[in-house]
Amino acid sequence: MKKMLLFIGILFLIIPAACTSDYWLDDQLMEDVSETTDADNPDDSSSDAPDSTDDNSSSGDSTPVGSDTENPDATDPFAGLVTYQTDVKPILNQLCVACHNAQYQEDGVDLSTYSLAKENIDDILEAMQEDEEDDIMPPSGRVDEAIIETLYAWISDGLLEGEEADTSTDSGTTDGTYSYSADVASIIDNECILCHGANAPAAGFDISTYPLLVSQIDLVLARIDLQTGQAGVMPPAGRMDEGTIQLIKDWVDQGMPE
């Protein structure tokens, strides 16, 4: 009996100790796990991480100002604009400069340069739109409304000078033969039609079509062969370049094919 009681007493001593030991081991294990987790994921890690909002905002400025993406016409700053060199100078050369140049300066007016044209643009428009036919400029008669609109557009666009137009003639022919439609018509359009078109042709001299040009070709050749400054030279601004004149002469020699 004593042995039985002793055995039971020993059991009571062992069991609480075992339970206490297990709980201590569990608590110790949880602390170790917690410390490992804290070491891998510090509490202040969020404050050290890069700010994604700042990255996004800075990346939005990556496209340089003035790039081709923002301005598709960056290579041509005058695209879509009316300029003196491209649009206005040919008009003044055809209609005004024959009388209003550095040599003659009729009525004290010279319109042969960009600065002078810019300075006198209001007077030019007024002279072209005079009510009295005797006062209108050029003396050949009222100009087409499209010319007036071009000059007003030049003012609206800021009276830009632009880049000097390329007036060289490239017919695209390789065998030395020419035709009216492929080679000569564009020359007449660029150099003559402003004065000698179907609308109020100067001195009644209309060469706006192939038959009209052919019927008056001798007079055309005589005028374009004059030297700059000679009375009657065509265009009035001065003799065309020699290559252009020779092209027209070659076309005539070849029978003026259409």
XYZ file of C-alpha atoms in Angstrom:
258
model
C 0.000 0.000 0.000
C 2.813 2.337 0.864
C 4.432 1.518 -2.441
C 1.185 2.361 -4.231
C 0.831 5.692 -2.492
C 4.474 6.478 -3.202
C 3.964 5.720 -6.890
C 0.887 7.966 -7.086
C 2.776 10.784 -5.384
C 5.613 10.497 -7.842
C 3.132 10.681 -10.712
C 1.646 13.884 -9.316
C 5.087 15.399 -9.200
C 6.131 14.301 -12.679
C 2.948 15.274 -14.573
C 2.866 19.011 -13.595
C 6.580 19.291 -14.345
C 6.088 17.750 -17.770
C 3.179 20.066 -18.549
C 5.126 23.079 -17.427
C 8.087 22.036 -19.540
C 5.949 21.600 -22.675
C 4.358 24.999 -22.295
C 7.764 26.608 -21.839
C 9.056 24.925 -24.970
C 6.032 26.115 -26.952
C 6.455 29.672 -25.743
C 10.170 29.603 -26.523
C 9.449 28.296 -30.033
C 6.933 31.068 -30.699
C 9.421 33.694 -29.520
C 12.084 32.278 -31.849
C 9.671 32.314 -34.786
C 8.587 35.854 -33.963
C 12.176 37.089 -33.794
C 12.986 35.441 -37.150
C 9.942 37.050 -38.789
C 10.778 40.472 -37.385
C 14.329 40.191 -38.654
C 13.151 39.376 -42.195
C 10.408 42.042 -42.192
C 11.393 45.082 -40.108
C 8.541 47.234 -38.876
C 9.954 50.386 -40.613
C 10.545 48.741 -44.007
C 7.640 50.599 -45.572
C 9.259 53.935 -44.784
C 12.523 52.878 -46.485
C 10.896 51.561 -49.680
C 10.990 53.744 -52.781
C 7.909 55.926 -53.277
C 6.100 54.537 -56.317
C 4.124 57.739 -56.637
C 7.313 59.801 -57.011
C 8.645 57.383 -59.647
C 5.490 57.668 -61.701
C 5.445 61.432 -61.544
C 9.044 61.746 -62.665
C 8.599 59.287 -65.520
C 5.860 61.463 -66.928
C 8.473 64.099 -67.808
C 10.653 61.745 -69.838
C 9.612 63.139 -73.266
C 11.830 66.149 -74.085
C 10.142 69.422 -74.960
C 10.280 70.132 -78.654
C 10.652 66.502 -79.654
C 9.258 65.204 -82.914
C 6.523 63.433 -80.922
C 5.157 66.770 -79.777
C 5.764 68.560 -83.065
C 5.572 66.309 -86.151
C 6.654 69.253 -88.303
C 9.738 70.104 -86.238
C 11.895 69.903 -89.362
C 9.794 72.598 -91.078
C 9.011 75.437 -88.642
C 6.951 77.243 -91.316
C 4.703 74.313 -92.282
C 1.159 75.549 -92.861
C 2.132 79.221 -92.526
C 2.233 81.967 -95.151
C 5.731 83.409 -95.489
C 7.352 86.143 -97.545
C 9.854 83.917 -99.320
C 7.421 81.181 -100.317
C 4.134 83.021 -100.861
C 4.393 86.804 -100.848
C 7.624 87.481 -102.739
C 6.392 85.755 -105.944
C 3.230 87.872 -105.853
C 5.107 91.140 -105.412
C 7.681 90.198 -108.033
C 4.954 89.605 -110.583
C 2.670 92.511 -109.737
C 4.722 95.284 -108.130
C 8.496 95.067 -108.305
C 8.789 95.962 -111.992
C 7.881 99.541 -111.033
C 8.594 99.568 -107.309
C 12.196 98.420 -107.010
C 15.487 99.852 -105.805
C 16.266 101.300 -109.240
C 12.967 102.894 -110.227
C 11.000 103.408 -106.955
C 7.925 104.779 -108.696
C 6.104 107.212 -106.371
C 9.005 106.714 -103.980
C 7.977 103.134 -103.211
C 10.386 100.192 -103.209
C 8.938 96.716 -102.532
C 11.912 94.627 -103.569
C 12.942 93.292 -100.139
C 11.317 91.523 -97.213
C 11.679 94.452 -94.814
C 10.193 96.906 -97.324
C 7.291 94.604 -98.139
C 6.602 94.128 -94.432
C 6.729 97.876 -93.841
C 4.332 98.660 -96.713
C 1.915 95.708 -96.566
C -1.054 97.851 -95.465
C -0.499 100.274 -98.360
C -0.122 97.361 -100.781
C -3.468 95.893 -99.754
C -5.139 99.290 -99.893
C -3.802 99.935 -103.412
C -4.990 96.537 -104.609
C -8.508 97.187 -103.297
C -9.065 100.781 -104.424
C -12.642 101.552 -105.442
C -11.595 103.627 -108.449
C -10.210 101.518 -111.296
C -7.806 104.308 -112.288
C -6.168 104.184 -108.843
C -5.953 100.430 -108.456
C -2.647 98.582 -108.382
C -1.226 96.966 -110.368
C -2.238 99.103 -113.367
C -3.180 95.942 -115.270
C -6.311 95.651 -113.135
C -7.840 94.184 -110.031
C -6.039 91.085 -108.774
C -7.680 87.802 -107.938
C -9.244 87.540 -104.482
C -6.954 84.620 -103.679
C -3.979 87.005 -103.799
C -5.668 89.383 -101.362
C -6.414 86.476 -99.016
C -2.789 85.330 -99.155
C -1.513 88.767 -98.165
C -3.983 88.999 -95.277
C -2.976 85.506 -94.166
C 0.653 86.642 -94.168
C -0.281 89.388 -91.702
C -2.263 86.954 -89.549
C 0.633 84.502 -89.431
C 2.991 87.191 -88.168
C 4.608 88.604 -91.338
C 7.165 85.787 -91.321
C 10.104 85.899 -93.707
C 10.490 82.117 -94.012
C 13.158 80.340 -95.965
C 14.145 81.257 -99.499
C 12.220 79.174 -101.996
C 14.049 76.807 -104.296
C 13.430 78.178 -107.774
C 15.590 75.685 -109.604
C 13.867 73.743 -112.342
C 14.087 69.969 -112.399
C 11.984 68.577 -115.215
C 12.744 65.008 -114.370
C 13.599 64.245 -117.996
C 16.727 62.285 -118.792
C 16.743 62.318 -122.598
C 16.543 66.074 -123.190
C 12.948 66.062 -124.464
C 10.257 68.231 -122.897
C 6.488 68.628 -122.930
C 4.063 71.343 -121.922
C 2.299 69.292 -119.243
C 5.422 67.812 -117.637
C 7.852 70.726 -117.895
C 6.648 74.042 -119.280
C 3.247 74.506 -117.588
C 4.792 74.678 -114.113
C 7.234 77.383 -115.255
C 4.436 79.470 -116.738
C 2.353 79.012 -113.588
C 5.212 80.113 -111.325
C 6.581 82.965 -113.408
C 3.766 84.373 -115.539
C 0.192 83.499 -114.537
C -0.169 86.039 -111.754
C -0.114 88.754 -114.424
C -1.055 86.818 -117.530
C -3.763 84.458 -116.341
C -7.376 84.218 -117.432
C -8.523 86.687 -114.779
C -7.810 90.269 -115.956
C -4.637 89.424 -117.889
C -2.131 92.265 -118.085
C -2.378 94.036 -121.457
C -4.875 91.349 -122.500
C -2.017 88.872 -122.680
C -3.397 85.529 -121.456
C -1.107 82.468 -121.640
C -2.920 80.308 -119.086
C -3.556 77.366 -121.422
C -1.508 75.330 -123.861
C -3.198 76.705 -127.031
C -2.883 80.311 -125.817
C 0.791 79.871 -124.987
C 1.581 78.238 -128.329
C -0.265 80.958 -130.244
C 1.838 83.678 -128.574
C 5.121 81.843 -128.116
C 7.186 84.264 -130.227
C 6.256 87.165 -127.957
C 6.943 85.025 -124.875
C 10.399 84.143 -126.145
C 11.152 87.766 -126.959
C 10.146 88.921 -123.466
C 11.929 86.224 -121.460
C 15.110 86.798 -123.465
C 15.395 90.442 -122.374
C 17.865 91.359 -119.647
C 16.942 92.466 -116.151
C 16.149 96.189 -116.193
C 15.113 96.286 -119.856
C 11.604 97.507 -120.546
C 9.222 94.610 -121.083
C 11.373 91.907 -119.520
C 9.327 88.991 -118.269
C 8.911 88.308 -115.467
C 9.058 91.968 -114.377
C 11.314 91.140 -111.418
C 14.067 90.145 -113.810
C 15.346 87.560 -116.229
C 14.767 83.915 -115.310
C 17.750 81.646 -114.776
C 19.443 80.499 -117.960
C 18.536 76.845 -117.459
C 14.816 77.640 -117.361
C 14.991 79.857 -120.440
C 16.932 77.202 -122.342
C 14.363 74.560 -121.384
C 11.568 76.643 -122.947
C 13.648 77.249 -126.065
C 14.415 73.528 -126.377
C 10.723 72.734 -125.987
C 9.914 75.155 -128.814
C 12.639 73.633 -131.020
C 11.166 70.170 -130.368
C 7.801 71.260 -131.766
C 6.146 72.290 -128.474
C 4.667 68.857 -127.590
C 1.731 69.017 -125.224
